[in-house]
Amino acid sequence: MKKYIYILIAAIAFTACESELDLTSPSELTAAGFWNTETGARTAQTGMYANLRSSASNLWLLGEMRSDIWGGRTYESANNEGLIRSDINIANAPFGGWADIYTRIHRINDFLKNVPNITFVKETDKNHLMGQAYGLRALYYYTLLKTWGNVPIILDPLGKVDPATLSKERAPQAEVMTQIKADLTASLAAFGTDNSFYEGTRIYWSKAATLALKGDVYIWSGNLLGGGTADFTEAKTALQQIAALDVSLAPSIANLWGVANENNKEFIFAIQYKQDEAENFYNNLTGRSTEINPQFNNTGASMSSFVIGGANRYGPSEKTLLLLDDNNDSRKNASFIYLYKDNAGYPTYNEPKYFGAIFNKFLGVVKGTVRVFENDVPIYRYADVVLMIAEAKNLLNEDPSGEINQIRQRAYGANYVPATHAYVNGSKTANANAILDERYKEFIGEGKRWWDLRRAGNSFVIDNVSFLNAGDEYKLLLPITNDMIGRNPLLVQTTGYTN
Amino acid sequence: MKKKDCNIMYVILVLFFCVPFLSHGQAKTITGTIVSAGDNLPLPGATIIVKGTSSGSTTDFDGNYAIQAKTGDVLVISYVGYAASEVKVASEMVINVSLNQDVALLDEVVITGYGKQTRATLTTSVSKLDTKILETSTRSNVATALQGTIAGLRVTNTTGQPGSTPQIVLRGGTNFDGTGAPLILVDGIPSSFYALNSDDIESIEVLKDAAATAIYGARSANGVILITTKTGKTGKSSINYKYKFSTNNERNDQQYVNAADFINYNRQGIAWYREAINNSGSFSAFLDGANGMGTGGNATNSPFTTQLLSPSNQYLLNQPGWSSMPDILNSAQSILFYDNPDVGDWIYQNSESKDHYLSFDGGNENGSYYLGLGMLDNDGLILGSGFKRYSGKFSGSYKIKDNIRVNSNILYSHSNLSRSPLGDDATVFRRFQGQPPTSRTYDNNPDGTWSDVYAVGQNQGFGNPLYYQDKFVRNNLEQRLSASVGIDWELIENLTLSVKGSHFAVNNHDENFDKAYRTGSTTGPLNTARLASVALDRTLRNQLTGTLNYIKSFGNHNFNALIGAEYFKDNLFRTSAGTRNSPTDLIETLNAGAEANGIPYSFETEYVISSAFGRLLYDYNNKYLFGFTFRNDGSSRLGNNKFDFFPGVSLGWNVHNEESFQNSSLSKTISKIKPRLSYGVNGNQDVLSNYGVYGSYGSQGVYNGQTGYANSSLATLDLLWEKATTLNAGLDISFFNDRLSIITDVYSRDIKNKLANLTLPYYTGFSSILTNNGTIRNKGFEMQINGDIIRNDDFTWNVGATITSNKNYVVKLPENANDLNRQAGQLIWNSKTGAQEWVGGLQEGQRVGNDLVIAYEQDRIYKDQADADADSGIQDIFLPGTDKFKHFAGDVKWVDQNGDGVINSLDRKVIGRTTPDFLGGFTTNVTYKNFNLFVKTDFATGHLVWNHARNKSYGNTQGNLNQPSEVLDSWTPTNTDTNWPRFVFVNGTKNVWRGDEGDSYASSSSLLNAGNSQFWEKGDYLALREVTLSYNVPTEYFNDVIKRLSIYVTGTNLHYFKSVSGDTPEIGGLQFGAFPVPKTFTVGLNVTF
């Protein structure tokens, strides 16, 4: 009898042997084996763009919300009024946790560390991927620098965690800028002579994108970090290379926007949106049918059949409305649908009857009875490059009017009358303001204006943003939250913030 | 499953093996029958012993016995679960005895996991539910019965949604945020309370201290709840039928303002906002658009009725409910509106529930069976909600050989959970219930009368519930099956081998379909996307358990030893898919869809636990008690350290069995006294995900047609088992012949190597990482009291109480660069020390701070502008305008804690916690003849509540939300003596909360850390949870056809004694809109044939 007992116990025990505990996941990827193949590198590459897309609304807010574009009438509760009014202090410090940018950086670091060890079928593909990753890392660090100034520099993926040595200081801006430039160099080196757009589409980073970013970065470092002429020249050189890379202005604004025009040659790098993958955030700049359908547009046509189901969190400021209020400029109606309370038709802005505006650049497409916000949203397009060349030229004391007029001519199209519309070279400050105004009209909603003002110099920010006054210069950089310091005691609060 | 009955075995052993059978002279043979009092069913296996001797006998299947005894002997008749009875032998030859069910707390039988014990020999901390609670109320979820009835357990009914399981936390939980779900075993299978039929349940035990739970090793740190379902009793067959009918009624404490006040306060609030922010155009759409307080409504079908009075619409004033008044902002114009005071009630529906239960049971010496069938149809209180359940149960056992018994147990349920199609509880109770009183329910006819066409309202997330109630079809079907087959084989004398295989399957099926619907108005756009989707979740759990149990006594040394092994596998598989653009509302399934909506999905994950376990119980003459349990568990969820050992040891001393005690005068008062001491180690693998230790590359979504992956967590292969060690001291004591019984426990539970998320600096790219993050400690005490105040034949009065208190401390944390190795926390000014101080978060040596409430302290309200201007030297950095020194009459004057002239985040104060200090309940039971009155209450004290449904309305950051009646007390130029700040639109001057509306305890701007103290409320409550009056109809009327008939009425959730404004004081902390449990009235009947 005892024999049977032991057999039974052994049988039970056997079913519970240790090897049963080693499971492999049927539906999830673990660290083991992820970086062993080219396939892994390519899914990680896709991941980088999906992550960038998740950051897109933050990049937009960071690049535009503190400028003078928004803050006008909304017909629902407005968002981010604190940013618009530069009402910023430690307690309400926005974008706590560095706007999640270090999560993106960790993953790019992971990519840059592991991809070189993978053998690709075509090494050129690998080089292109490396060029993309360095370019994206430079974009992220540039965003950090522009937002917070001094920030930690992290170039390796997080490995083992030792709580005792985790705290890390903010690196000085100059070091951060050096790192950004190093990444730009590494990106260009990786692209080498490969001028192609990955898979022939402009929704991936490319050599042209790195050059556009390089121009942007060098103007900044030349103007704000003491780089001076050398940096401006470097910027101009980089920007002027782009035209040869199958990049050009769209013939008209009508050919630029709309889902049907995606991947046009003006786009250098755009974030892709597609139904069932992800929709962009510009639905927050529209509204609900409840409010919109009873209104009329500026030609007096009823909005009753306008298909929409969004929110109205941001309204163009009166300054924006007035600046754009030129019916010869195709950017006026390309930027906004103006809503009025009656059907009289208002060719120019009419305050008592003005109800609000719908942002028109990225309105997606109507499919059935639903609007799908699937416009690709450019990070860099050629108009941006043209006007940055103008900036570089102006800073180098050259005449920027050719570039400015190139943009105006496209905007006015058949209405362009050189005598009235053309810009004539003026003083350096006048030129700078002309470039800023042109960029203002050109890039509404594209996350540029705050950076443009900043890049032009502190006085331009103070002059244009009514919520900032002399003495508020420290507010151009954001404070960090107490939570960030609590997690990382070596962090020092941004200079100037005491509350 | 037939658990080994240690006590019967023990008695049988004593009778047949250990003690020589001696007989005395002049004995006669006495015979008789032993039955159960009340139902008169025979009790087979009852023991009869001649007192003071070792002579004894047991009853046979029909309850008959025979024993040799002399005149003058005393027969002691005992049966597990019944009070022993003593009968003196006189001249009679037949002695029939009916035994009373034993209600004495300290003699009850408790299930301990892989076995059972009487409380008399128990050395660990185990609570047992008084199943009387299960008999009368309609319960769509049986766990609601645990509220206030088990000492040490915090049971929170978070929603009135029928079917939903309350949150259950034992002894403060082992997680930093005070959570941690106990392991719930239904007949030994890891399961849950969901869809269980309370009528199928025989008993519920809660294993609390580590020595009790160690037998469940790695899953037991948060306690173990054992649910045992009914099995057939040996004896006569019986048929039982139960029926309950209930009506559910709203408990609607939230009072809102009427239409005129709504319009006035909101329009004024917008004006105040504009002034404060210095922007005269702000929110103009809320003044003149089609909003609740805006004048953009129309005479027929706009969402709201507010409009400017004009000759073309003044005919509406002839209709009831319509009126007009001057615009508070512009007396030159008048506003026409309709007052719709019942608008908040549109979310409710008539609600009833019906519960049928039919059971058959019986058995003989060879086998027994139990069959149960149940049908519950429970409407929810809010539109479209409800729960339907069909349940079936079978259990049977059969003796196939003298020493082999096989058994099987099957539980099946089929349920439909219907949630409100309008959205989650917060959406329904904040948005839909909080609709402005100017809302339109029906469109107007051209003559101003109401049509019968429902107005649409704003949109599907915040519109007319009556219009939207049938637009979103949400069907749920869940099937649960647990089935087991087991064998108990007595291999040799005293040694039994039991093997049981069980299978548990859950198939949960959700089908959604959106019919075409409009937004804005009946002429608004028609959305015909007609999204259809289906989701199927399947859980499979397989378990194989084998045990060997050896029970033997050597003289006064009693042993009960058990060893076992167990294998458990849990597999979850889920699929979902959706379509869009179906052409018709008539087909709700995917086949009519024109194209896929989103990406079809399937996902599988599993984990395995393999274990060996054992237990040794020893007692010496029922005086000195010793218990040892262990489990060696391995889990697939850990990396390099899969296995660990979890032991528990416990001691007890039945002082009352000592002769010296029995001889002392104390024994006249104290009938039983047993001190207990236990120590044990438990694991917890709930905090681990199935493959998390291997690091993960998670999906980042689809970009350009490809799915991207990225590192989303780091590999942590070296994680160790979290180990909870509990030191528990207990005292079981009873007085006055067991009429007053008390069970008390004090404990200290150290959760070492706590598996928790360590917050990381953000530059790492991770917010946190799961790590063995220090040690936290739960300390507390719990007490259960039971007293028979009156105990007569005709009249009994019993009272019971439980009380629980627990606090969580941080003992140790990994070294980091902060003081006290602090993680997270908030920096505030401590006015006592006159220095800045970090509070909350985790800090060594302090209480766990994640339930801390930190608020800005309201000093008073600025009476008038002069009063406000007097503070123009005070800078308030939260003010919305650019001038932070400009204060307004009616706004809050904040306490400047550090007196530095700046109101900032340092000026916050710790005002309390979100978890209660004390909780528990009281029950009382009065029986008079055939009448019985049962009352159950529960309470909790010391927790704070932020009722965001109210406070958000007071802040009106939603726009079209009605205001709570407190707004009527708010500051206005004519009501200056008040504690309620003026009502400023969108919380414009930050009077209600000063940060955002987040819920994170780590964020310095969340409601938990940045609210106004004035809006925090004390959650103390006492709930009159159940009152039942029942009547046992005397059975003599029924000529033995009916053995028992009782009828009763029950009221549930009748009243809350509370001060909180909302209906659900149980939920501590933030309430974003809770679905209160309804007030329910039930009539029921229970008949046995």
PDB file of C-alpha atoms in Angstrom, chain B residues 288-387:
ATOM      1  CA  ASP B 288     -25.604  84.327 -25.372  1.00  0.00           C
ATOM      2  CA  GLY B 289     -25.089  80.891 -26.915  1.00  0.00           C
ATOM      3  CA  ALA B 290     -27.222  77.779 -26.701  1.00  0.00           C
ATOM      4  CA  ASN B 291     -26.056  76.929 -23.217  1.00  0.00           C
ATOM      5  CA  GLY B 292     -27.881  76.261 -19.973  1.00  0.00           C
ATOM      6  CA  MET B 293     -27.576  79.849 -18.799  1.00  0.00           C
ATOM      7  CA  GLY B 294     -27.074  81.365 -22.258  1.00  0.00           C
ATOM      8  CA  THR B 295     -29.769  83.175 -24.168  1.00  0.00           C
ATOM      9  CA  GLY B 296     -29.195  81.289 -27.425  1.00  0.00           C
ATOM     10  CA  GLY B 297     -31.992  78.790 -26.945  1.00  0.00           C
ATOM     11  CA  ASN B 298     -34.997  78.642 -29.214  1.00  0.00           C
ATOM     12  CA  ALA B 299     -38.699  78.171 -28.698  1.00  0.00           C
ATOM     13  CA  THR B 300     -38.844  74.615 -29.994  1.00  0.00           C
ATOM     14  CA  ASN B 301     -35.910  72.224 -29.812  1.00  0.00           C
ATOM     15  CA  SER B 302     -32.689  73.738 -28.452  1.00  0.00           C
ATOM     16  CA  PRO B 303     -31.044  71.745 -25.645  1.00  0.00           C
ATOM     17  CA  PHE B 304     -31.881  74.453 -23.151  1.00  0.00           C
ATOM     18  CA  THR B 305     -34.922  76.660 -22.892  1.00  0.00           C
ATOM     19  CA  THR B 306     -33.180  79.916 -21.964  1.00  0.00           C
ATOM     20  CA  GLN B 307     -33.686  82.719 -24.478  1.00  0.00           C
ATOM     21  CA  LEU B 308     -34.243  86.450 -24.536  1.00  0.00           C
ATOM     22  CA  LEU B 309     -37.878  87.322 -24.042  1.00  0.00           C
ATOM     23  CA  SER B 310     -39.286  88.787 -27.242  1.00  0.00           C
ATOM     24  CA  PRO B 311     -42.699  89.306 -28.820  1.00  0.00           C
ATOM     25  CA  SER B 312     -42.134  86.198 -30.891  1.00  0.00           C
ATOM     26  CA  ASN B 313     -41.654  83.868 -27.955  1.00  0.00           C
ATOM     27  CA  GLN B 314     -43.648  85.413 -25.142  1.00  0.00           C
ATOM     28  CA  TYR B 315     -46.532  83.031 -25.876  1.00  0.00           C
ATOM     29  CA  LEU B 316     -44.495  80.446 -23.971  1.00  0.00           C
ATOM     30  CA  LEU B 317     -45.253  82.319 -20.755  1.00  0.00           C
ATOM     31  CA  ASN B 318     -48.783  80.974 -21.029  1.00  0.00           C
ATOM     32  CA  GLN B 319     -47.476  77.462 -20.579  1.00  0.00           C
ATOM     33  CA  PRO B 320     -46.919  76.014 -17.095  1.00  0.00           C
ATOM     34  CA  GLY B 321     -43.341  76.117 -15.875  1.00  0.00           C
ATOM     35  CA  TRP B 322     -42.250  78.959 -18.140  1.00  0.00           C
ATOM     36  CA  SER B 323     -41.377  82.304 -16.668  1.00  0.00           C
ATOM     37  CA  SER B 324     -39.152  85.257 -17.299  1.00  0.00           C
ATOM     38  CA  MET B 325     -36.953  87.534 -15.265  1.00  0.00           C
ATOM     39  CA  PRO B 326     -34.614  90.437 -15.884  1.00  0.00           C
ATOM     40  CA  ASP B 327     -31.086  89.475 -16.849  1.00  0.00           C
ATOM     41  CA  ILE B 328     -28.961  89.921 -13.744  1.00  0.00           C
ATOM     42  CA  LEU B 329     -26.216  91.377 -15.943  1.00  0.00           C
ATOM     43  CA  ASN B 330     -28.406  93.647 -18.046  1.00  0.00           C
ATOM     44  CA  SER B 331     -31.725  94.709 -16.604  1.00  0.00           C
ATOM     45  CA  ALA B 332     -32.739  96.076 -20.008  1.00  0.00           C
ATOM     46  CA  GLN B 333     -33.386  92.572 -21.238  1.00  0.00           C
ATOM     47  CA  SER B 334     -35.435  89.727 -19.857  1.00  0.00           C
ATOM     48  CA  ILE B 335     -34.671  86.045 -19.975  1.00  0.00           C
ATOM     49  CA  LEU B 336     -37.380  83.551 -20.777  1.00  0.00           C
ATOM     50  CA  PHE B 337     -36.881  80.052 -19.420  1.00  0.00           C
ATOM     51  CA  TYR B 338     -38.565  76.874 -18.318  1.00  0.00           C
ATOM     52  CA  ASP B 339     -37.928  75.453 -14.851  1.00  0.00           C
ATOM     53  CA  ASN B 340     -37.458  71.704 -15.088  1.00  0.00           C
ATOM     54  CA  PRO B 341     -36.870  70.745 -11.466  1.00  0.00           C
ATOM     55  CA  ASP B 342     -36.952  66.975 -12.008  1.00  0.00           C
ATOM     56  CA  VAL B 343     -34.290  66.949 -14.684  1.00  0.00           C
ATOM     57  CA  GLY B 344     -31.831  65.117 -12.440  1.00  0.00           C
ATOM     58  CA  ASP B 345     -34.279  62.270 -11.970  1.00  0.00           C
ATOM     59  CA  TRP B 346     -34.296  61.328 -15.624  1.00  0.00           C
ATOM     60  CA  ILE B 347     -31.410  58.992 -14.980  1.00  0.00           C
ATOM     61  CA  TYR B 348     -33.590  56.784 -12.803  1.00  0.00           C
ATOM     62  CA  GLN B 349     -35.860  53.953 -13.784  1.00  0.00           C
ATOM     63  CA  ASN B 350     -38.349  51.912 -11.828  1.00  0.00           C
ATOM     64  CA  SER B 351     -36.388  49.189 -10.213  1.00  0.00           C
ATOM     65  CA  GLU B 352     -37.459  45.832  -8.866  1.00  0.00           C
ATOM     66  CA  SER B 353     -35.778  42.554  -8.265  1.00  0.00           C
ATOM     67  CA  LYS B 354     -36.981  39.003  -8.101  1.00  0.00           C
ATOM     68  CA  ASP B 355     -34.999  36.154  -6.710  1.00  0.00           C
ATOM     69  CA  HIS B 356     -36.104  32.514  -6.921  1.00  0.00           C
ATOM     70  CA  TYR B 357     -34.195  29.627  -5.441  1.00  0.00           C
ATOM     71  CA  LEU B 358     -35.047  25.951  -5.455  1.00  0.00           C
ATOM     72  CA  SER B 359     -32.947  23.237  -3.885  1.00  0.00           C
ATOM     73  CA  PHE B 360     -33.098  19.499  -3.349  1.00  0.00           C
ATOM     74  CA  ASP B 361     -30.858  17.710  -0.961  1.00  0.00           C
ATOM     75  CA  GLY B 362     -30.503  14.481   0.852  1.00  0.00           C
ATOM     76  CA  GLY B 363     -28.292  11.503   1.410  1.00  0.00           C
ATOM     77  CA  ASN B 364     -27.663   8.232   3.103  1.00  0.00           C
ATOM     78  CA  GLU B 365     -24.637   6.401   4.424  1.00  0.00           C
ATOM     79  CA  ASN B 366     -23.388   5.765   0.911  1.00  0.00           C
ATOM     80  CA  GLY B 367     -23.918   9.090  -0.702  1.00  0.00           C
ATOM     81  CA  SER B 368     -25.359  12.548  -0.565  1.00  0.00           C
ATOM     82  CA  TYR B 369     -26.433  15.146  -3.054  1.00  0.00           C
ATOM     83  CA  TYR B 370     -27.343  18.804  -3.239  1.00  0.00           C
ATOM     84  CA  LEU B 371     -28.993  20.471  -6.194  1.00  0.00           C
ATOM     85  CA  GLY B 372     -29.666  24.179  -6.319  1.00  0.00           C
ATOM     86  CA  LEU B 373     -31.228  26.334  -8.980  1.00  0.00           C
ATOM     87  CA  GLY B 374     -31.462  30.080  -8.798  1.00  0.00           C
ATOM     88  CA  MET B 375     -32.863  32.898 -10.863  1.00  0.00           C
ATOM     89  CA  LEU B 376     -32.236  36.519 -10.010  1.00  0.00           C
ATOM     90  CA  ASP B 377     -33.484  39.460 -12.001  1.00  0.00           C
ATOM     91  CA  ASN B 378     -32.303  42.684 -10.429  1.00  0.00           C
ATOM     92  CA  ASP B 379     -33.058  45.967 -12.159  1.00  0.00           C
ATOM     93  CA  GLY B 380     -30.610  48.722 -11.423  1.00  0.00           C
ATOM     94  CA  LEU B 381     -31.725  52.084 -10.227  1.00  0.00           C
ATOM     95  CA  ILE B 382     -30.379  53.964 -13.230  1.00  0.00           C
ATOM     96  CA  LEU B 383     -31.591  53.699 -16.778  1.00  0.00           C
ATOM     97  CA  GLY B 384     -30.591  50.496 -18.479  1.00  0.00           C
ATOM     98  CA  SER B 385     -28.679  49.062 -15.549  1.00  0.00           C
ATOM     99  CA  GLY B 386     -29.343  45.693 -14.049  1.00  0.00           C
ATOM    100  CA  PHE B 387     -28.093  42.251 -13.304  1.00  0.00           C
TER     101      PHE B 387
END
